[in-house]
């Protein structure tokens, strides 16, 4: 396993909340303007975003009006649509999970952390919930609870689901077993938290009912499979690692990789022939 040579700060999921809004936003950006993380001598800080808009004037202004009307009609589709009883029930349950913060004083949350360690390092005894050992999994410091921040307990649940359901994929990403890896690799655990937050934002799950295309289609998948969000997390994590390798990325480029992952996942969720989570092309990246 590749270890980091010195500690660097990875942005928390809450730090992405203000800039990672919707696929429409990204399509309005200049092609070469992407979110970057500026850095100081010892820490990486999140977010720099600039919005680029095009104005159509003169004799061709009617084109802009036409596109605006078409866009408005498409957006209305995601404002008023019925949910089936099973979709409504499962969405409510998922949103309740989003509202659960990680509490390091709760015995069940403590046990969840220990369970994650046993999945990752089954032959290594954990010395304590506050230990240098956690850095080997890709947490920033001695205490993993400080990395959860805005994502809450669901991000730990996602990691546990990944490790239990697709252990081969989990360990391959944890130990960076495939491909030509960078000298400065992304920290596995904190990257996983950012994947959780990216999905929550992309699917618009903080709204009473998703109001965008990916969220609209996700509800159809959720109606077919109660674990659709957790499986989608595993797929997104695998997609992120594949993008990392394809882009020959290093630590400072993680946000660009996450952005590219979001774009790809948005496209797959927009395919007409996707009716189950297993229909996503990237589902084939997973293996047990």
PDB file of C-alpha atoms in Angstrom:
ATOM      1  CA  UNK A   1       0.000   0.000   0.000  1.00  0.00           C
ATOM      2  CA  UNK A   2       1.271   3.476  -0.878  1.00  0.00           C
ATOM      3  CA  UNK A   3       1.524   5.796   2.104  1.00  0.00           C
ATOM      4  CA  UNK A   4       1.533   9.550   1.995  1.00  0.00           C
ATOM      5  CA  UNK A   5       4.856  11.146   2.839  1.00  0.00           C
ATOM      6  CA  UNK A   6       3.376  14.046   4.718  1.00  0.00           C
ATOM      7  CA  UNK A   7      -0.020  15.155   5.867  1.00  0.00           C
ATOM      8  CA  UNK A   8      -2.054  17.375   3.602  1.00  0.00           C
ATOM      9  CA  UNK A   9      -5.587  18.544   4.144  1.00  0.00           C
ATOM     10  CA  UNK A  10      -8.294  17.185   1.912  1.00  0.00           C
ATOM     11  CA  UNK A  11     -11.407  19.356   1.526  1.00  0.00           C
ATOM     12  CA  UNK A  12     -14.438  18.336   3.531  1.00  0.00           C
ATOM     13  CA  UNK A  13     -17.681  17.483   1.805  1.00  0.00           C
ATOM     14  CA  UNK A  14     -19.328  20.520   3.370  1.00  0.00           C
ATOM     15  CA  UNK A  15     -16.818  22.788   1.676  1.00  0.00           C
ATOM     16  CA  UNK A  16     -18.135  21.677  -1.715  1.00  0.00           C
ATOM     17  CA  UNK A  17     -21.755  22.521  -0.923  1.00  0.00           C
ATOM     18  CA  UNK A  18     -21.708  26.035  -2.318  1.00  0.00           C
ATOM     19  CA  UNK A  19     -20.151  25.196  -5.655  1.00  0.00           C
ATOM     20  CA  UNK A  20     -21.245  21.672  -6.606  1.00  0.00           C
ATOM     21  CA  UNK A  21     -24.867  22.492  -7.389  1.00  0.00           C
ATOM     22  CA  UNK A  22     -26.185  21.001 -10.628  1.00  0.00           C
ATOM     23  CA  UNK A  23     -25.157  19.700 -13.994  1.00  0.00           C
ATOM     24  CA  UNK A  24     -26.676  22.806 -15.640  1.00  0.00           C
ATOM     25  CA  UNK A  25     -24.166  24.941 -13.779  1.00  0.00           C
ATOM     26  CA  UNK A  26     -21.217  22.988 -15.110  1.00  0.00           C
ATOM     27  CA  UNK A  27     -22.458  23.256 -18.677  1.00  0.00           C
ATOM     28  CA  UNK A  28     -22.414  27.054 -18.362  1.00  0.00           C
ATOM     29  CA  UNK A  29     -18.758  27.125 -17.440  1.00  0.00           C
ATOM     30  CA  UNK A  30     -15.995  27.706 -19.973  1.00  0.00           C
ATOM     31  CA  UNK A  31     -14.597  24.469 -21.277  1.00  0.00           C
ATOM     32  CA  UNK A  32     -11.242  25.109 -19.710  1.00  0.00           C
ATOM     33  CA  UNK A  33     -12.433  26.613 -16.449  1.00  0.00           C
ATOM     34  CA  UNK A  34     -12.703  23.926 -13.796  1.00  0.00           C
ATOM     35  CA  UNK A  35     -12.931  23.928 -10.048  1.00  0.00           C
ATOM     36  CA  UNK A  36      -9.504  23.871  -8.423  1.00  0.00           C
ATOM     37  CA  UNK A  37      -8.229  23.767  -4.886  1.00  0.00           C
ATOM     38  CA  UNK A  38      -5.777  26.543  -4.103  1.00  0.00           C
ATOM     39  CA  UNK A  39      -3.166  25.628  -1.539  1.00  0.00           C
ATOM     40  CA  UNK A  40      -0.953  27.166   1.067  1.00  0.00           C
ATOM     41  CA  UNK A  41       2.337  25.743   2.299  1.00  0.00           C
ATOM     42  CA  UNK A  42       0.695  23.004   4.315  1.00  0.00           C
ATOM     43  CA  UNK A  43      -3.031  22.904   3.552  1.00  0.00           C
ATOM     44  CA  UNK A  44      -5.354  22.574   0.588  1.00  0.00           C
ATOM     45  CA  UNK A  45      -8.353  24.849   0.777  1.00  0.00           C
ATOM     46  CA  UNK A  46     -11.462  24.312  -1.307  1.00  0.00           C
ATOM     47  CA  UNK A  47     -13.157  26.078  -4.057  1.00  0.00           C
ATOM     48  CA  UNK A  48     -12.702  28.565  -6.777  1.00  0.00           C
ATOM     49  CA  UNK A  49     -15.622  28.792  -9.188  1.00  0.00           C
ATOM     50  CA  UNK A  50     -16.386  31.299 -11.892  1.00  0.00           C
ATOM     51  CA  UNK A  51     -19.615  31.454 -13.817  1.00  0.00           C
ATOM     52  CA  UNK A  52     -19.558  32.018 -17.558  1.00  0.00           C
ATOM     53  CA  UNK A  53     -22.727  33.049 -19.400  1.00  0.00           C
ATOM     54  CA  UNK A  54     -23.361  33.760 -23.070  1.00  0.00           C
ATOM     55  CA  UNK A  55     -25.689  36.555 -24.195  1.00  0.00           C
ATOM     56  CA  UNK A  56     -27.262  36.438 -27.638  1.00  0.00           C
ATOM     57  CA  UNK A  57     -28.066  39.829 -29.182  1.00  0.00           C
ATOM     58  CA  UNK A  58     -29.056  41.329 -32.506  1.00  0.00           C
ATOM     59  CA  UNK A  59     -30.787  39.434 -35.285  1.00  0.00           C
ATOM     60  CA  UNK A  60     -30.125  36.030 -33.667  1.00  0.00           C
ATOM     61  CA  UNK A  61     -31.572  36.829 -30.256  1.00  0.00           C
ATOM     62  CA  UNK A  62     -34.660  34.724 -31.072  1.00  0.00           C
ATOM     63  CA  UNK A  63     -32.461  31.614 -30.842  1.00  0.00           C
ATOM     64  CA  UNK A  64     -31.699  32.425 -27.236  1.00  0.00           C
ATOM     65  CA  UNK A  65     -35.403  32.864 -26.519  1.00  0.00           C
ATOM     66  CA  UNK A  66     -36.227  29.538 -28.140  1.00  0.00           C
ATOM     67  CA  UNK A  67     -33.552  27.692 -26.183  1.00  0.00           C
ATOM     68  CA  UNK A  68     -34.749  29.332 -22.985  1.00  0.00           C
ATOM     69  CA  UNK A  69     -38.337  28.165 -23.586  1.00  0.00           C
ATOM     70  CA  UNK A  70     -37.191  24.625 -24.372  1.00  0.00           C
ATOM     71  CA  UNK A  71     -35.030  24.581 -21.255  1.00  0.00           C
ATOM     72  CA  UNK A  72     -37.912  25.886 -19.146  1.00  0.00           C
ATOM     73  CA  UNK A  73     -40.259  23.171 -20.400  1.00  0.00           C
ATOM     74  CA  UNK A  74     -37.649  20.520 -19.654  1.00  0.00           C
ATOM     75  CA  UNK A  75     -37.119  21.937 -16.176  1.00  0.00           C
ATOM     76  CA  UNK A  76     -40.866  21.917 -15.486  1.00  0.00           C
ATOM     77  CA  UNK A  77     -40.795  18.148 -16.005  1.00  0.00           C
ATOM     78  CA  UNK A  78     -38.719  17.839 -12.843  1.00  0.00           C
ATOM     79  CA  UNK A  79     -40.875  20.213 -10.778  1.00  0.00           C
ATOM     80  CA  UNK A  80     -44.207  18.436 -10.951  1.00  0.00           C
ATOM     81  CA  UNK A  81     -44.181  14.679 -11.263  1.00  0.00           C
ATOM     82  CA  UNK A  82     -45.855  12.019  -9.145  1.00  0.00           C
ATOM     83  CA  UNK A  83     -44.015   9.518  -6.993  1.00  0.00           C
ATOM     84  CA  UNK A  84     -45.163   5.967  -6.564  1.00  0.00           C
ATOM     85  CA  UNK A  85     -45.843   4.958  -2.951  1.00  0.00           C
ATOM     86  CA  UNK A  86     -42.671   2.836  -2.891  1.00  0.00           C
ATOM     87  CA  UNK A  87     -40.568   5.679  -4.342  1.00  0.00           C
ATOM     88  CA  UNK A  88     -41.944   8.104  -1.778  1.00  0.00           C
ATOM     89  CA  UNK A  89     -41.309   5.685   1.086  1.00  0.00           C
ATOM     90  CA  UNK A  90     -37.750   4.895   0.025  1.00  0.00           C
ATOM     91  CA  UNK A  91     -36.885   8.525  -0.709  1.00  0.00           C
ATOM     92  CA  UNK A  92     -38.095   9.530   2.744  1.00  0.00           C
ATOM     93  CA  UNK A  93     -36.008   6.783   4.337  1.00  0.00           C
ATOM     94  CA  UNK A  94     -32.933   7.870   2.373  1.00  0.00           C
ATOM     95  CA  UNK A  95     -33.432  11.505   3.343  1.00  0.00           C
ATOM     96  CA  UNK A  96     -33.695  10.483   6.987  1.00  0.00           C
ATOM     97  CA  UNK A  97     -30.296   8.863   6.621  1.00  0.00           C
ATOM     98  CA  UNK A  98     -28.925  12.142   5.249  1.00  0.00           C
ATOM     99  CA  UNK A  99     -30.019  13.940   8.392  1.00  0.00           C
ATOM    100  CA  UNK A 100     -28.084  11.650  10.753  1.00  0.00           C
ATOM    101  CA  UNK A 101     -24.786  13.241  11.829  1.00  0.00           C
ATOM    102  CA  UNK A 102     -21.836  11.118  12.830  1.00  0.00           C
ATOM    103  CA  UNK A 103     -21.634  11.069  16.632  1.00  0.00           C
ATOM    104  CA  UNK A 104     -18.389   9.722  18.034  1.00  0.00           C
ATOM    105  CA  UNK A 105     -20.051   9.262  21.448  1.00  0.00           C
ATOM    106  CA  UNK A 106     -22.660   6.808  20.154  1.00  0.00           C
ATOM    107  CA  UNK A 107     -21.694   3.142  20.669  1.00  0.00           C
ATOM    108  CA  UNK A 108     -23.266   2.071  17.348  1.00  0.00           C
ATOM    109  CA  UNK A 109     -21.281   4.707  15.443  1.00  0.00           C
ATOM    110  CA  UNK A 110     -18.107   3.654  17.227  1.00  0.00           C
ATOM    111  CA  UNK A 111     -18.784   0.043  16.313  1.00  0.00           C
ATOM    112  CA  UNK A 112     -19.381   1.031  12.689  1.00  0.00           C
ATOM    113  CA  UNK A 113     -15.897   2.553  12.580  1.00  0.00           C
ATOM    114  CA  UNK A 114     -14.381  -0.568  14.100  1.00  0.00           C
ATOM    115  CA  UNK A 115     -16.260  -2.685  11.552  1.00  0.00           C
ATOM    116  CA  UNK A 116     -14.818  -0.584   8.740  1.00  0.00           C
ATOM    117  CA  UNK A 117     -11.320  -1.161  10.093  1.00  0.00           C
ATOM    118  CA  UNK A 118     -11.880  -4.926  10.272  1.00  0.00           C
ATOM    119  CA  UNK A 119     -13.020  -4.948   6.636  1.00  0.00           C
ATOM    120  CA  UNK A 120      -9.997  -2.960   5.506  1.00  0.00           C
ATOM    121  CA  UNK A 121      -7.354  -4.617   7.698  1.00  0.00           C
ATOM    122  CA  UNK A 122      -8.746  -7.933   8.973  1.00  0.00           C
ATOM    123  CA  UNK A 123      -5.378  -9.137  10.259  1.00  0.00           C
ATOM    124  CA  UNK A 124      -4.349  -5.919  12.021  1.00  0.00           C
ATOM    125  CA  UNK A 125      -5.629  -5.104  15.503  1.00  0.00           C
ATOM    126  CA  UNK A 126      -6.950  -1.571  15.900  1.00  0.00           C
ATOM    127  CA  UNK A 127      -5.319   0.212  18.817  1.00  0.00           C
ATOM    128  CA  UNK A 128      -8.134   2.690  19.338  1.00  0.00           C
ATOM    129  CA  UNK A 129     -10.702   4.958  17.738  1.00  0.00           C
ATOM    130  CA  UNK A 130      -8.105   7.693  17.957  1.00  0.00           C
ATOM    131  CA  UNK A 131      -4.909   6.327  16.479  1.00  0.00           C
ATOM    132  CA  UNK A 132      -2.236   6.951  13.864  1.00  0.00           C
ATOM    133  CA  UNK A 133      -3.435   3.749  12.203  1.00  0.00           C
ATOM    134  CA  UNK A 134      -6.416   5.513  10.652  1.00  0.00           C
ATOM    135  CA  UNK A 135      -4.119   7.433   8.312  1.00  0.00           C
ATOM    136  CA  UNK A 136      -3.338   4.146   6.569  1.00  0.00           C
ATOM    137  CA  UNK A 137      -6.958   4.046   5.390  1.00  0.00           C
ATOM    138  CA  UNK A 138      -6.818   7.598   4.113  1.00  0.00           C
ATOM    139  CA  UNK A 139      -8.216   9.633   6.995  1.00  0.00           C
ATOM    140  CA  UNK A 140      -6.596  13.012   7.549  1.00  0.00           C
ATOM    141  CA  UNK A 141      -5.740  12.667  11.205  1.00  0.00           C
ATOM    142  CA  UNK A 142      -5.828  10.459  14.273  1.00  0.00           C
ATOM    143  CA  UNK A 143      -9.607  10.733  14.696  1.00  0.00           C
ATOM    144  CA  UNK A 144     -11.781   9.831  11.661  1.00  0.00           C
ATOM    145  CA  UNK A 145     -14.820  11.547  13.186  1.00  0.00           C
ATOM    146  CA  UNK A 146     -13.337  14.943  12.319  1.00  0.00           C
ATOM    147  CA  UNK A 147     -13.525  14.134   8.603  1.00  0.00           C
ATOM    148  CA  UNK A 148     -17.255  13.471   8.398  1.00  0.00           C
ATOM    149  CA  UNK A 149     -18.380  17.073   8.892  1.00  0.00           C
ATOM    150  CA  UNK A 150     -21.332  17.888   6.617  1.00  0.00           C
ATOM    151  CA  UNK A 151     -21.779  14.382   5.190  1.00  0.00           C
ATOM    152  CA  UNK A 152     -22.770  12.658   8.376  1.00  0.00           C
ATOM    153  CA  UNK A 153     -23.170   8.996   9.168  1.00  0.00           C
ATOM    154  CA  UNK A 154     -24.341   8.021   5.684  1.00  0.00           C
ATOM    155  CA  UNK A 155     -20.817   8.456   4.329  1.00  0.00           C
ATOM    156  CA  UNK A 156     -19.583   5.820   6.785  1.00  0.00           C
ATOM    157  CA  UNK A 157     -22.530   3.607   5.852  1.00  0.00           C
ATOM    158  CA  UNK A 158     -21.522   3.945   2.197  1.00  0.00           C
ATOM    159  CA  UNK A 159     -17.962   2.832   2.927  1.00  0.00           C
ATOM    160  CA  UNK A 160     -19.232  -0.111   4.963  1.00  0.00           C
ATOM    161  CA  UNK A 161     -21.645  -1.142   2.214  1.00  0.00           C
ATOM    162  CA  UNK A 162     -18.849  -0.942  -0.348  1.00  0.00           C
ATOM    163  CA  UNK A 163     -16.540  -3.109   1.759  1.00  0.00           C
ATOM    164  CA  UNK A 164     -19.185  -5.700   2.591  1.00  0.00           C
ATOM    165  CA  UNK A 165     -20.892  -5.959  -0.787  1.00  0.00           C
ATOM    166  CA  UNK A 166     -17.957  -5.555  -3.169  1.00  0.00           C
ATOM    167  CA  UNK A 167     -14.902  -6.459  -1.071  1.00  0.00           C
ATOM    168  CA  UNK A 168     -12.631  -7.066  -4.057  1.00  0.00           C
ATOM    169  CA  UNK A 169     -13.367  -3.636  -5.528  1.00  0.00           C
ATOM    170  CA  UNK A 170     -13.091  -2.046  -2.094  1.00  0.00           C
ATOM    171  CA  UNK A 171      -9.642  -3.467  -1.428  1.00  0.00           C
ATOM    172  CA  UNK A 172      -8.427  -2.760  -4.949  1.00  0.00           C
ATOM    173  CA  UNK A 173      -9.191   0.933  -4.516  1.00  0.00           C
ATOM    174  CA  UNK A 174      -8.006   1.078  -0.912  1.00  0.00           C
ATOM    175  CA  UNK A 175      -4.615  -0.385  -1.745  1.00  0.00           C
ATOM    176  CA  UNK A 176      -4.385   1.183  -5.244  1.00  0.00           C
ATOM    177  CA  UNK A 177      -3.707  -2.219  -6.776  1.00  0.00           C
ATOM    178  CA  UNK A 178      -4.409  -1.487 -10.445  1.00  0.00           C
ATOM    179  CA  UNK A 179      -2.915   0.879 -12.978  1.00  0.00           C
ATOM    180  CA  UNK A 180      -0.001   3.266 -13.058  1.00  0.00           C
ATOM    181  CA  UNK A 181      -0.481   5.064  -9.756  1.00  0.00           C
ATOM    182  CA  UNK A 182       0.632   8.578  -8.884  1.00  0.00           C
ATOM    183  CA  UNK A 183       3.319   9.397  -6.346  1.00  0.00           C
ATOM    184  CA  UNK A 184       0.746  11.384  -4.382  1.00  0.00           C
ATOM    185  CA  UNK A 185      -2.422   9.283  -4.397  1.00  0.00           C
ATOM    186  CA  UNK A 186      -5.865  10.358  -3.237  1.00  0.00           C
ATOM    187  CA  UNK A 187      -6.643   9.344   0.372  1.00  0.00           C
ATOM    188  CA  UNK A 188      -9.169   6.535   0.123  1.00  0.00           C
ATOM    189  CA  UNK A 189     -11.482   7.257   3.062  1.00  0.00           C
ATOM    190  CA  UNK A 190     -11.750  11.022   2.617  1.00  0.00           C
ATOM    191  CA  UNK A 191     -12.193  10.589  -1.135  1.00  0.00           C
ATOM    192  CA  UNK A 192     -15.088   8.264  -0.328  1.00  0.00           C
ATOM    193  CA  UNK A 193     -16.729  10.954   1.784  1.00  0.00           C
ATOM    194  CA  UNK A 194     -16.445  13.397  -1.107  1.00  0.00           C
ATOM    195  CA  UNK A 195     -18.029  10.856  -3.452  1.00  0.00           C
ATOM    196  CA  UNK A 196     -20.999  10.595  -1.066  1.00  0.00           C
ATOM    197  CA  UNK A 197     -21.445  14.340  -1.010  1.00  0.00           C
ATOM    198  CA  UNK A 198     -21.095  14.628  -4.785  1.00  0.00           C
ATOM    199  CA  UNK A 199     -23.924  12.116  -5.232  1.00  0.00           C
ATOM    200  CA  UNK A 200     -26.181  13.877  -2.732  1.00  0.00           C
ATOM    201  CA  UNK A 201     -25.735  17.157  -4.563  1.00  0.00           C
ATOM    202  CA  UNK A 202     -26.005  15.739  -8.077  1.00  0.00           C
ATOM    203  CA  UNK A 203     -29.221  13.882  -7.257  1.00  0.00           C
ATOM    204  CA  UNK A 204     -30.679  16.906  -5.414  1.00  0.00           C
ATOM    205  CA  UNK A 205     -31.500  14.746  -2.411  1.00  0.00           C
ATOM    206  CA  UNK A 206     -31.731  17.638   0.043  1.00  0.00           C
ATOM    207  CA  UNK A 207     -34.875  18.831  -1.773  1.00  0.00           C
ATOM    208  CA  UNK A 208     -38.257  17.428  -0.846  1.00  0.00           C
ATOM    209  CA  UNK A 209     -38.286  15.908  -4.331  1.00  0.00           C
ATOM    210  CA  UNK A 210     -35.356  16.003  -6.805  1.00  0.00           C
ATOM    211  CA  UNK A 211     -35.730  18.762  -9.391  1.00  0.00           C
ATOM    212  CA  UNK A 212     -33.121  17.729 -11.942  1.00  0.00           C
ATOM    213  CA  UNK A 213     -32.648  15.019 -14.548  1.00  0.00           C
ATOM    214  CA  UNK A 214     -30.247  12.749 -12.611  1.00  0.00           C
ATOM    215  CA  UNK A 215     -32.414  12.914  -9.486  1.00  0.00           C
ATOM    216  CA  UNK A 216     -35.582  12.268 -11.482  1.00  0.00           C
ATOM    217  CA  UNK A 217     -34.109   9.143 -13.075  1.00  0.00           C
ATOM    218  CA  UNK A 218     -32.534   8.013  -9.814  1.00  0.00           C
ATOM    219  CA  UNK A 219     -35.970   7.793  -8.211  1.00  0.00           C
ATOM    220  CA  UNK A 220     -36.932   5.224 -10.842  1.00  0.00           C
ATOM    221  CA  UNK A 221     -33.894   3.152  -9.858  1.00  0.00           C
ATOM    222  CA  UNK A 222     -34.730   3.606  -6.173  1.00  0.00           C
ATOM    223  CA  UNK A 223     -38.226   2.301  -6.836  1.00  0.00           C
ATOM    224  CA  UNK A 224     -36.695  -0.890  -8.214  1.00  0.00           C
ATOM    225  CA  UNK A 225     -33.971  -1.317  -5.578  1.00  0.00           C
ATOM    226  CA  UNK A 226     -33.963   0.054  -2.039  1.00  0.00           C
ATOM    227  CA  UNK A 227     -30.143  -0.072  -2.024  1.00  0.00           C
ATOM    228  CA  UNK A 228     -29.845   1.932  -5.250  1.00  0.00           C
ATOM    229  CA  UNK A 229     -28.061   4.851  -3.570  1.00  0.00           C
ATOM    230  CA  UNK A 230     -25.501   2.626  -1.877  1.00  0.00           C
ATOM    231  CA  UNK A 231     -24.809   0.677  -5.072  1.00  0.00           C
ATOM    232  CA  UNK A 232     -24.588   3.927  -7.026  1.00  0.00           C
ATOM    233  CA  UNK A 233     -21.998   5.095  -4.505  1.00  0.00           C
ATOM    234  CA  UNK A 234     -19.861   2.025  -5.209  1.00  0.00           C
ATOM    235  CA  UNK A 235     -20.206   2.598  -8.946  1.00  0.00           C
ATOM    236  CA  UNK A 236     -19.265   6.278  -8.582  1.00  0.00           C
ATOM    237  CA  UNK A 237     -16.198   5.405  -6.488  1.00  0.00           C
ATOM    238  CA  UNK A 238     -15.041   2.946  -9.159  1.00  0.00           C
ATOM    239  CA  UNK A 239     -15.719   5.535 -11.871  1.00  0.00           C
ATOM    240  CA  UNK A 240     -13.711   8.105  -9.962  1.00  0.00           C
ATOM    241  CA  UNK A 241     -10.721   5.775  -9.705  1.00  0.00           C
ATOM    242  CA  UNK A 242     -10.983   4.927 -13.412  1.00  0.00           C
ATOM    243  CA  UNK A 243     -11.022   8.647 -14.229  1.00  0.00           C
ATOM    244  CA  UNK A 244      -8.040   9.160 -11.942  1.00  0.00           C
ATOM    245  CA  UNK A 245      -6.023   6.611 -13.889  1.00  0.00           C
ATOM    246  CA  UNK A 246      -7.210   7.808 -17.295  1.00  0.00           C
ATOM    247  CA  UNK A 247      -6.270  11.406 -16.471  1.00  0.00           C
ATOM    248  CA  UNK A 248      -2.921  10.374 -14.932  1.00  0.00           C
ATOM    249  CA  UNK A 249      -3.986  12.547 -12.024  1.00  0.00           C
ATOM    250  CA  UNK A 250      -2.171  13.424  -8.849  1.00  0.00           C
ATOM    251  CA  UNK A 251      -3.305  14.743  -5.473  1.00  0.00           C
ATOM    252  CA  UNK A 252      -3.871  18.347  -6.522  1.00  0.00           C
ATOM    253  CA  UNK A 253      -6.110  17.279  -9.421  1.00  0.00           C
ATOM    254  CA  UNK A 254      -8.644  15.316  -7.389  1.00  0.00           C
ATOM    255  CA  UNK A 255     -11.360  17.905  -7.823  1.00  0.00           C
ATOM    256  CA  UNK A 256     -10.996  17.801 -11.616  1.00  0.00           C
ATOM    257  CA  UNK A 257     -11.322  14.017 -11.445  1.00  0.00           C
ATOM    258  CA  UNK A 258     -14.450  14.279  -9.292  1.00  0.00           C
ATOM    259  CA  UNK A 259     -15.935  16.764 -11.753  1.00  0.00           C
ATOM    260  CA  UNK A 260     -15.235  14.428 -14.689  1.00  0.00           C
ATOM    261  CA  UNK A 261     -16.811  11.568 -12.722  1.00  0.00           C
ATOM    262  CA  UNK A 262     -19.933  13.605 -12.140  1.00  0.00           C
ATOM    263  CA  UNK A 263     -20.241  14.410 -15.846  1.00  0.00           C
ATOM    264  CA  UNK A 264     -19.899  10.746 -16.819  1.00  0.00           C
ATOM    265  CA  UNK A 265     -22.357   9.562 -14.181  1.00  0.00           C
ATOM    266  CA  UNK A 266     -24.867  12.214 -15.259  1.00  0.00           C
ATOM    267  CA  UNK A 267     -24.704  10.867 -18.816  1.00  0.00           C
ATOM    268  CA  UNK A 268     -25.259   7.297 -17.707  1.00  0.00           C
ATOM    269  CA  UNK A 269     -28.216   8.260 -15.535  1.00  0.00           C
ATOM    270  CA  UNK A 270     -29.734   9.999 -18.571  1.00  0.00           C
ATOM    271  CA  UNK A 271     -29.740   6.913 -20.803  1.00  0.00           C
ATOM    272  CA  UNK A 272     -33.215   5.838 -21.903  1.00  0.00           C
ATOM    273  CA  UNK A 273     -32.569   2.127 -21.439  1.00  0.00           C
ATOM    274  CA  UNK A 274     -31.533   2.377 -17.783  1.00  0.00           C
ATOM    275  CA  UNK A 275     -34.355   0.995 -15.668  1.00  0.00           C
ATOM    276  CA  UNK A 276     -32.366  -0.733 -12.925  1.00  0.00           C
ATOM    277  CA  UNK A 277     -29.107   0.170 -11.214  1.00  0.00           C
ATOM    278  CA  UNK A 278     -27.539  -2.856 -12.942  1.00  0.00           C
ATOM    279  CA  UNK A 279     -28.319  -1.297 -16.339  1.00  0.00           C
ATOM    280  CA  UNK A 280     -25.761   1.472 -15.833  1.00  0.00           C
ATOM    281  CA  UNK A 281     -22.755   0.752 -18.075  1.00  0.00           C
ATOM    282  CA  UNK A 282     -20.328   1.506 -15.229  1.00  0.00           C
ATOM    283  CA  UNK A 283     -21.956  -1.162 -13.061  1.00  0.00           C
ATOM    284  CA  UNK A 284     -19.622  -3.607 -14.795  1.00  0.00           C
ATOM    285  CA  UNK A 285     -16.691  -1.951 -13.006  1.00  0.00           C
ATOM    286  CA  UNK A 286     -17.796  -3.599  -9.773  1.00  0.00           C
ATOM    287  CA  UNK A 287     -16.714  -7.060  -8.794  1.00  0.00           C
ATOM    288  CA  UNK A 288     -16.971  -9.017  -5.570  1.00  0.00           C
TER     289      UNK A 288
END
